[in-house]
mmCIF file of C-alpha atoms in Angstrom:
data_model
loop_
_atom_site.group_PDB
_atom_site.id
_atom_site.type_symbol
_atom_site.label_atom_id
_atom_site.label_comp_id
_atom_site.label_asym_id
_atom_site.label_seq_id
_atom_site.Cartn_x
_atom_site.Cartn_y
_atom_site.Cartn_z
ATOM 1 C CA MET G 1 22.673 -32.683 -4.923
ATOM 2 C CA ASP G 2 20.418 -35.384 -6.195
ATOM 3 C CA THR G 3 18.118 -33.361 -8.328
ATOM 4 C CA SER G 4 16.789 -36.046 -10.557
ATOM 5 C CA ASN G 5 13.200 -35.107 -9.397
ATOM 6 C CA ALA G 6 12.230 -31.921 -11.158
ATOM 7 C CA LYS G 7 9.068 -32.181 -10.158
ATOM 8 C CA VAL G 8 9.630 -29.851 -7.452
ATOM 9 C CA LEU G 9 10.188 -27.211 -9.742
ATOM 10 C CA ALA G 10 5.989 -27.458 -10.270
ATOM 11 C CA VAL G 11 5.180 -27.489 -6.511
ATOM 12 C CA VAL G 12 7.454 -24.354 -5.880
ATOM 13 C CA SER G 13 5.795 -22.840 -8.834
ATOM 14 C CA CYS G 14 2.720 -23.684 -7.116
ATOM 15 C CA LEU G 15 3.473 -22.690 -3.788
ATOM 16 C CA MET G 16 4.682 -19.195 -5.429
ATOM 17 C CA ASP G 17 1.471 -18.474 -7.730
ATOM 18 C CA TYR G 18 -1.698 -16.652 -6.133
ATOM 19 C CA PRO G 19 -2.616 -18.833 -3.076
ATOM 20 C CA ARG G 20 -5.739 -20.744 -4.227
ATOM 21 C CA GLU G 21 -7.865 -23.211 -2.099
ATOM 22 C CA ASP G 22 -7.325 -26.340 -4.453
ATOM 23 C CA ILE G 23 -3.330 -26.064 -3.693
ATOM 24 C CA LEU G 24 -4.191 -27.578 -0.297
ATOM 25 C CA LEU G 25 -6.140 -30.314 -1.716
ATOM 26 C CA TYR G 26 -3.111 -31.658 -2.746
ATOM 27 C CA LYS G 27 -0.498 -31.035 0.492
ATOM 28 C CA GLY G 28 0.084 -35.214 0.979
ATOM 29 C CA GLU G 29 1.346 -34.761 -2.957
ATOM 30 C CA LEU G 30 3.340 -32.040 -2.420
ATOM 31 C CA ASP G 31 4.815 -33.216 0.465
ATOM 32 C CA GLN G 32 5.860 -36.348 -0.965
ATOM 33 C CA VAL G 33 7.784 -34.740 -4.105
ATOM 34 C CA VAL G 34 9.457 -32.160 -1.696
ATOM 35 C CA ALA G 35 10.600 -35.164 0.382
ATOM 36 C CA GLU G 36 11.920 -37.313 -3.021
ATOM 37 C CA ALA G 37 13.520 -34.077 -4.761
ATOM 38 C CA GLY G 38 17.099 -34.488 -3.033
ATOM 39 C CA LEU G 39 17.311 -31.081 -1.275
ATOM 40 C CA ALA G 40 19.677 -30.290 1.070
ATOM 41 C CA PRO G 41 18.175 -31.590 4.398
ATOM 42 C CA ALA G 42 17.810 -28.033 6.204
ATOM 43 C CA ILE G 43 16.038 -26.832 2.742
ATOM 44 C CA GLU G 44 13.798 -29.801 2.643
ATOM 45 C CA THR G 45 12.576 -29.073 6.165
ATOM 46 C CA LYS G 46 11.991 -25.600 5.619
ATOM 47 C CA LEU G 47 10.143 -25.947 2.419
ATOM 48 C CA LEU G 48 7.820 -28.551 4.074
ATOM 49 C CA ALA G 49 7.335 -26.335 7.460
ATOM 50 C CA PHE G 50 6.263 -23.457 4.771
ATOM 51 C CA ILE G 51 3.617 -25.894 3.561
ATOM 52 C CA GLU G 52 2.604 -27.168 6.631
ATOM 53 C CA ASN G 53 2.342 -23.496 7.647
ATOM 54 C CA ARG G 54 0.472 -22.180 5.083
ATOM 55 C CA ALA G 55 -1.936 -25.409 5.093
ATOM 56 C CA ALA G 56 -2.664 -24.177 8.762
ATOM 57 C CA MET G 57 -3.639 -20.670 7.629
ATOM 58 C CA ASP G 58 -7.170 -19.265 6.679
ATOM 59 C CA LEU G 59 -7.163 -18.807 2.946
ATOM 60 C CA MET G 60 -7.941 -15.281 3.026
ATOM 61 C CA ASP G 61 -5.313 -14.540 5.519
ATOM 62 C CA TRP G 62 -2.665 -16.072 3.093
ATOM 63 C CA GLN G 63 -3.874 -14.277 0.481
ATOM 64 C CA SER G 64 -3.773 -10.870 1.973
ATOM 65 C CA GLU G 65 -0.220 -11.928 3.198
ATOM 66 C CA TYR G 66 0.476 -12.485 -0.483
ATOM 67 C CA GLY G 67 -0.879 -9.200 -1.944
ATOM 68 C CA GLY G 68 1.053 -6.817 0.733
ATOM 69 C CA LEU G 69 4.367 -8.678 0.091
ATOM 70 C CA PHE G 70 4.298 -9.278 -3.763
ATOM 71 C CA ASP G 71 1.837 -6.324 -5.336
ATOM 72 C CA ARG G 72 3.300 -3.685 -3.654
ATOM 73 C CA GLY G 73 6.872 -2.042 -5.224
ATOM 74 C CA ARG G 74 8.893 -3.798 -7.642
ATOM 75 C CA SER G 75 12.058 -5.253 -5.242
ATOM 76 C CA VAL G 76 10.731 -8.331 -5.072
ATOM 77 C CA ALA G 77 8.933 -8.514 -8.244
ATOM 78 C CA LEU G 78 7.729 -11.898 -9.270
ATOM 79 C CA TRP G 79 8.745 -10.847 -12.875
ATOM 80 C CA LEU G 80 12.059 -11.724 -14.048
ATOM 81 C CA PHE G 81 13.198 -9.116 -16.759
ATOM 82 C CA GLU G 82 11.518 -6.717 -14.263
ATOM 83 C CA HIS G 83 15.006 -7.153 -12.394
ATOM 84 C CA VAL G 84 17.258 -7.336 -15.364
ATOM 85 C CA HIS G 85 15.817 -4.766 -18.001
ATOM 86 C CA GLY G 86 13.405 -2.522 -15.447
ATOM 87 C CA GLU G 87 11.159 -0.370 -17.596
ATOM 88 C CA SER G 88 13.891 -0.525 -20.927
ATOM 89 C CA ARG G 89 12.833 -0.956 -24.554
ATOM 90 C CA ASP G 90 15.183 -4.501 -23.831
ATOM 91 C CA ARG G 91 12.286 -5.829 -22.003
ATOM 92 C CA GLY G 92 9.862 -6.205 -24.475
ATOM 93 C CA GLN G 93 12.438 -7.950 -26.938
ATOM 94 C CA ALA G 94 13.379 -10.027 -24.058
ATOM 95 C CA MET G 95 9.881 -10.999 -23.721
ATOM 96 C CA VAL G 96 9.389 -12.053 -27.475
ATOM 97 C CA ASP G 97 12.065 -14.100 -27.025
ATOM 98 C CA LEU G 98 11.169 -15.724 -24.144
ATOM 99 C CA VAL G 99 7.852 -16.837 -26.053
ATOM 100 C CA ASP G 100 9.474 -17.982 -28.808
ATOM 101 C CA MET G 101 11.129 -20.125 -26.354
ATOM 102 C CA TYR G 102 8.249 -21.519 -25.056
ATOM 103 C CA ARG G 103 6.472 -22.092 -28.658
ATOM 104 C CA GLU G 104 10.271 -24.364 -29.758
ATOM 105 C CA ALA G 105 9.174 -26.282 -26.646
ATOM 106 C CA GLY G 106 5.399 -26.944 -27.680
ATOM 107 C CA LEU G 107 3.850 -24.502 -24.956
ATOM 108 C CA GLU G 108 1.495 -21.584 -26.195
ATOM 109 C CA LEU G 109 0.467 -18.553 -23.823
ATOM 110 C CA ASP G 110 -2.687 -16.930 -23.510
ATOM 111 C CA LYS G 111 -2.923 -13.238 -24.305
ATOM 112 C CA HIS G 112 -3.275 -12.748 -20.652
ATOM 113 C CA GLU G 113 0.166 -14.625 -19.363
ATOM 114 C CA LEU G 114 3.087 -12.767 -19.117
ATOM 115 C CA PRO G 115 6.273 -15.289 -20.048
ATOM 116 C CA ASP G 116 8.708 -14.074 -17.580
ATOM 117 C CA TYR G 117 6.200 -14.615 -14.446
ATOM 118 C CA ILE G 118 8.404 -16.758 -12.339
ATOM 119 C CA PRO G 119 5.681 -19.413 -11.279
ATOM 120 C CA LEU G 120 4.963 -19.899 -15.060
ATOM 121 C CA PHE G 121 8.365 -19.957 -16.073
ATOM 122 C CA LEU G 122 8.758 -22.833 -13.280
ATOM 123 C CA GLU G 123 6.164 -24.881 -14.617
ATOM 124 C CA PHE G 124 7.878 -24.973 -18.102
ATOM 125 C CA LEU G 125 11.213 -25.682 -16.700
ATOM 126 C CA SER G 126 9.925 -28.437 -14.607
ATOM 127 C CA THR G 127 8.799 -30.022 -17.725
ATOM 128 C CA GLN G 128 12.234 -29.648 -19.645
ATOM 129 C CA GLY G 129 14.482 -32.118 -17.688
ATOM 130 C CA LYS G 130 16.983 -32.095 -14.853
ATOM 131 C CA GLU G 131 20.245 -30.741 -17.240
ATOM 132 C CA ASN G 132 18.164 -28.012 -18.934
ATOM 133 C CA ALA G 133 16.500 -27.146 -15.631
ATOM 134 C CA GLN G 134 19.591 -26.604 -13.916
ATOM 135 C CA ASN G 135 20.913 -24.670 -16.796
ATOM 136 C CA TRP G 136 18.474 -21.872 -16.653
ATOM 137 C CA LEU G 137 18.177 -21.584 -13.022
ATOM 138 C CA GLN G 138 21.971 -21.135 -12.802
ATOM 139 C CA GLU G 139 21.805 -18.618 -15.464
ATOM 140 C CA MET G 140 19.430 -16.479 -13.281
ATOM 141 C CA GLU G 141 20.526 -17.110 -9.907
ATOM 142 C CA HIS G 142 21.447 -13.622 -9.587
ATOM 143 C CA ILE G 143 17.461 -13.067 -9.768
ATOM 144 C CA LEU G 144 16.536 -15.565 -7.528
ATOM 145 C CA GLY G 145 19.227 -14.683 -4.748
ATOM 146 C CA LEU G 146 18.086 -11.093 -4.883
ATOM 147 C CA ILE G 147 14.800 -11.879 -4.531
ATOM 148 C CA GLN G 148 15.843 -14.261 -1.530
ATOM 149 C CA CYS G 149 17.888 -11.744 0.153
ATOM 150 C CA ARG G 150 15.133 -8.856 0.285
ATOM 151 C CA LEU G 151 12.474 -11.467 1.259
ATOM 152 C CA GLU G 152 14.829 -12.641 4.063
ATOM 153 C CA LYS G 153 15.023 -8.990 5.152
ATOM 154 C CA ARG G 154 11.418 -8.617 5.340
ATOM 155 C CA LYS G 155 11.327 -11.671 7.472
ATOM 156 C CA SER G 156 9.103 -13.695 5.103
ATOM 157 C CA ASP G 157 8.978 -17.498 5.158
ATOM 158 C CA TYR G 158 8.490 -17.270 0.960
ATOM 159 C CA SER G 159 12.369 -16.859 1.115
ATOM 160 C CA VAL G 160 12.822 -20.425 1.172
ATOM 161 C CA LEU G 161 10.834 -21.027 -2.092
ATOM 162 C CA PHE G 162 13.962 -19.490 -3.662
ATOM 163 C CA GLU G 163 16.571 -21.110 -1.514
ATOM 164 C CA ALA G 164 14.988 -24.167 -2.605
ATOM 165 C CA LEU G 165 15.279 -23.151 -6.060
ATOM 166 C CA LEU G 166 19.114 -22.144 -5.972
ATOM 167 C CA ASP G 167 20.014 -25.646 -4.056
ATOM 168 C CA PHE G 168 18.292 -27.414 -6.790
ATOM 169 C CA ALA G 169 20.339 -25.683 -9.184
ATOM 170 C CA ASP G 170 23.435 -26.272 -7.131
ATOM 171 C CA SER G 171 24.051 -22.402 -7.856
ATOM 172 C CA LYS G 172 27.432 -21.107 -6.055
ATOM 173 C CA ILE G 173 25.836 -17.428 -5.562
ATOM 174 C CA GLU G 174 27.353 -15.804 -2.748
ATOM 175 C CA LEU G 175 24.168 -14.686 -0.922
ATOM 176 C CA ASP G 176 26.240 -12.675 1.845
ATOM 177 C CA GLU G 177 27.634 -10.242 -0.738
ATOM 178 C CA ILE G 178 23.893 -9.862 -1.924
ATOM 179 C CA ARG G 179 22.931 -9.096 1.605
ATOM 180 C CA GLU G 180 25.772 -6.693 2.307
ATOM 181 C CA GLN G 181 24.675 -4.844 -0.922
ATOM 182 C CA ILE G 182 21.234 -4.477 -0.003
ATOM 183 C CA ALA G 183 21.750 -3.659 3.783
ATOM 184 C CA ASP G 184 20.833 -0.033 3.307
ATOM 185 C CA GLU G 185 18.293 -0.551 0.648
ATOM 186 C CA LYS G 186 15.365 1.403 1.257
ATOM 187 C CA ARG G 187 12.019 -0.470 0.841
ATOM 188 C CA ASP G 188 9.791 0.165 -1.876
ATOM 189 C CA ASP G 189 6.649 -1.205 -0.360
ATOM 190 C CA THR G 190 5.900 1.862 1.764
ATOM 191 C CA LYS G 191 2.896 4.347 1.132
ATOM 192 C CA LYS G 192 5.137 6.901 0.560
ATOM 193 C CA ALA G 193 7.463 4.829 -1.751
ATOM 194 C CA ILE G 194 4.087 3.502 -3.757
ATOM 195 C CA ASP G 195 2.504 7.105 -3.836
ATOM 196 C CA LYS G 196 6.072 8.159 -5.543
ATOM 197 C CA GLU G 197 5.841 5.657 -7.828
ATOM 198 C CA TRP G 198 2.474 6.240 -9.237
ATOM 199 C CA GLU G 199 3.702 9.941 -9.432
ATOM 200 C CA GLU G 200 6.542 9.227 -11.815
ATOM 201 C CA GLU G 201 4.736 7.455 -14.683
ATOM 202 C CA GLU G 202 2.593 4.415 -15.177
ATOM 203 C CA VAL G 203 4.530 1.343 -16.803
ATOM 204 C CA LYS G 204 3.951 0.195 -19.984
ATOM 205 C CA PHE G 205 4.646 -3.157 -22.259
ATOM 206 C CA GLY G 206 3.792 -2.559 -25.697
ATOM 207 C CA ALA G 207 0.679 -0.187 -26.087
ATOM 208 C CA GLU G 208 -0.771 -1.664 -23.063
ATOM 209 C CA SER G 209 -0.407 -1.015 -19.475
ATOM 210 C CA LEU G 210 1.047 -3.991 -17.611
ATOM 211 C CA ASP G 211 -1.403 -5.220 -15.005
ATOM 212 C CA LYS G 212 1.013 -6.129 -12.130
ATOM 213 C CA SER G 213 -1.681 -7.545 -9.890
ATOM 214 C CA CYS G 214 -1.019 -11.246 -9.223
ATOM 215 C CA GLU G 215 -3.152 -13.336 -11.969
ATOM 216 C CA SER G 216 -3.429 -17.286 -10.708
ATOM 217 C CA SER G 217 -1.589 -19.208 -13.227
ATOM 218 C CA THR G 218 -4.067 -22.417 -13.464
ATOM 219 C CA ARG G 219 -2.611 -23.868 -16.651
ATOM 220 C CA ARG G 220 -0.265 -26.590 -16.686
ATOM 221 C CA PRO G 221 1.774 -27.883 -19.691
ATOM 222 C CA SER G 222 0.445 -30.921 -21.068
ATOM 223 C CA GLU G 223 1.826 -34.102 -21.726
ATOM 224 C CA ALA G 224 1.882 -33.200 -25.643
ATOM 225 C CA GLN G 225 4.065 -29.998 -24.495
ATOM 226 C CA ARG G 226 6.552 -31.982 -22.491
ATOM 227 C CA ARG G 227 10.186 -31.541 -24.099
ATOM 228 C CA ASP G 228 12.482 -33.384 -21.680
ATOM 229 C CA GLN G 229 15.940 -32.805 -22.577
ATOM 230 C CA ASP G 230 14.730 -32.267 -26.201
ATOM 231 C CA ILE G 231 15.127 -28.388 -26.272
ATOM 232 C CA PRO G 232 18.493 -26.410 -26.490
ATOM 233 C CA VAL G 233 18.813 -24.072 -23.963
ATOM 234 C CA ASN G 234 18.985 -20.879 -25.763
ATOM 235 C CA TRP G 235 19.264 -17.969 -23.090
ATOM 236 C CA VAL G 236 17.410 -14.633 -23.715
ATOM 237 C CA GLY G 237 19.083 -12.280 -21.644
ATOM 238 C CA PHE G 238 19.003 -13.778 -17.820
ATOM 239 C CA ASP G 239 22.831 -13.218 -17.813
ATOM 240 C CA ALA G 240 22.593 -9.729 -18.359
ATOM 241 C CA THR G 241 23.587 -7.594 -15.147
ATOM 242 C CA PRO G 242 20.351 -6.505 -13.004
ATOM 243 C CA SER G 243 19.357 -3.346 -14.033
ATOM 244 C CA SER G 244 20.943 -0.731 -11.762
ATOM 245 C CA SER G 245 17.105 0.535 -10.501
ATOM 246 C CA GLN G 246 16.333 -2.773 -9.352
ATOM 247 C CA SER G 247 19.754 -4.302 -7.637
ATOM 248 C CA SER G 248 22.343 -2.172 -6.562
ATOM 249 C CA ILE G 249 19.930 -1.397 -5.523
ATOM 250 C CA SER G 250 17.981 1.111 -5.252
ATOM 251 C CA ASP G 251 14.294 1.129 -4.246
ATOM 252 C CA LYS G 252 11.774 0.285 -6.112
ATOM 253 C CA ARG G 253 8.103 -4.534 -8.947
ATOM 254 C CA GLY G 254 6.519 -5.813 -11.373
#
């Protein structure tokens, strides 16, 4: 597979982030990047269809669907370490390590940005060159595959975004094994499940509550922050087995 065009990661980042009207203003450019990305034909077709369908939707309807999908429960969380560390103390250190990686690449986050937010992470990868981007995505393929399969189970076309990432990475992950693992998994986005979660505890990171609502990641790395092929891949825990509370996969998002 030709993966020379890492710009497709920025496109997926844009589509995975909270829906905004300005996204649709660049539909033609998004289509072009996808068409030139060298994805498998079937996945390219599905990704272009996703863009077409979203462009035809009323923005408020799109935002409502997005909120219902990603703002309830944790099983399809868009925070990487939610699936690796859950609520353990290891999550905090993993966050710090990832921030250090961003800084090494010349990328500074503002205080409202969580470093493991997948759309933000994809923005970063889109500036790091093909080989580094592939290595990172392969290292986190179990997370991407898990989210993809859970979205498929919910019959959400957002699953194609994760399918495209795995294809770009030339991942060999066995998705059928994941589908079998989650076949009897209880959904965590029902009212009963959400009420139970609120009763159990408030998730905290450091001294502050984690605000799990989707915040738009509107910043893009500048040219000065680009380090194509220059940054050595320095793993920060993605190779860890997903936490048992998140992946084996009980009901529980970030």
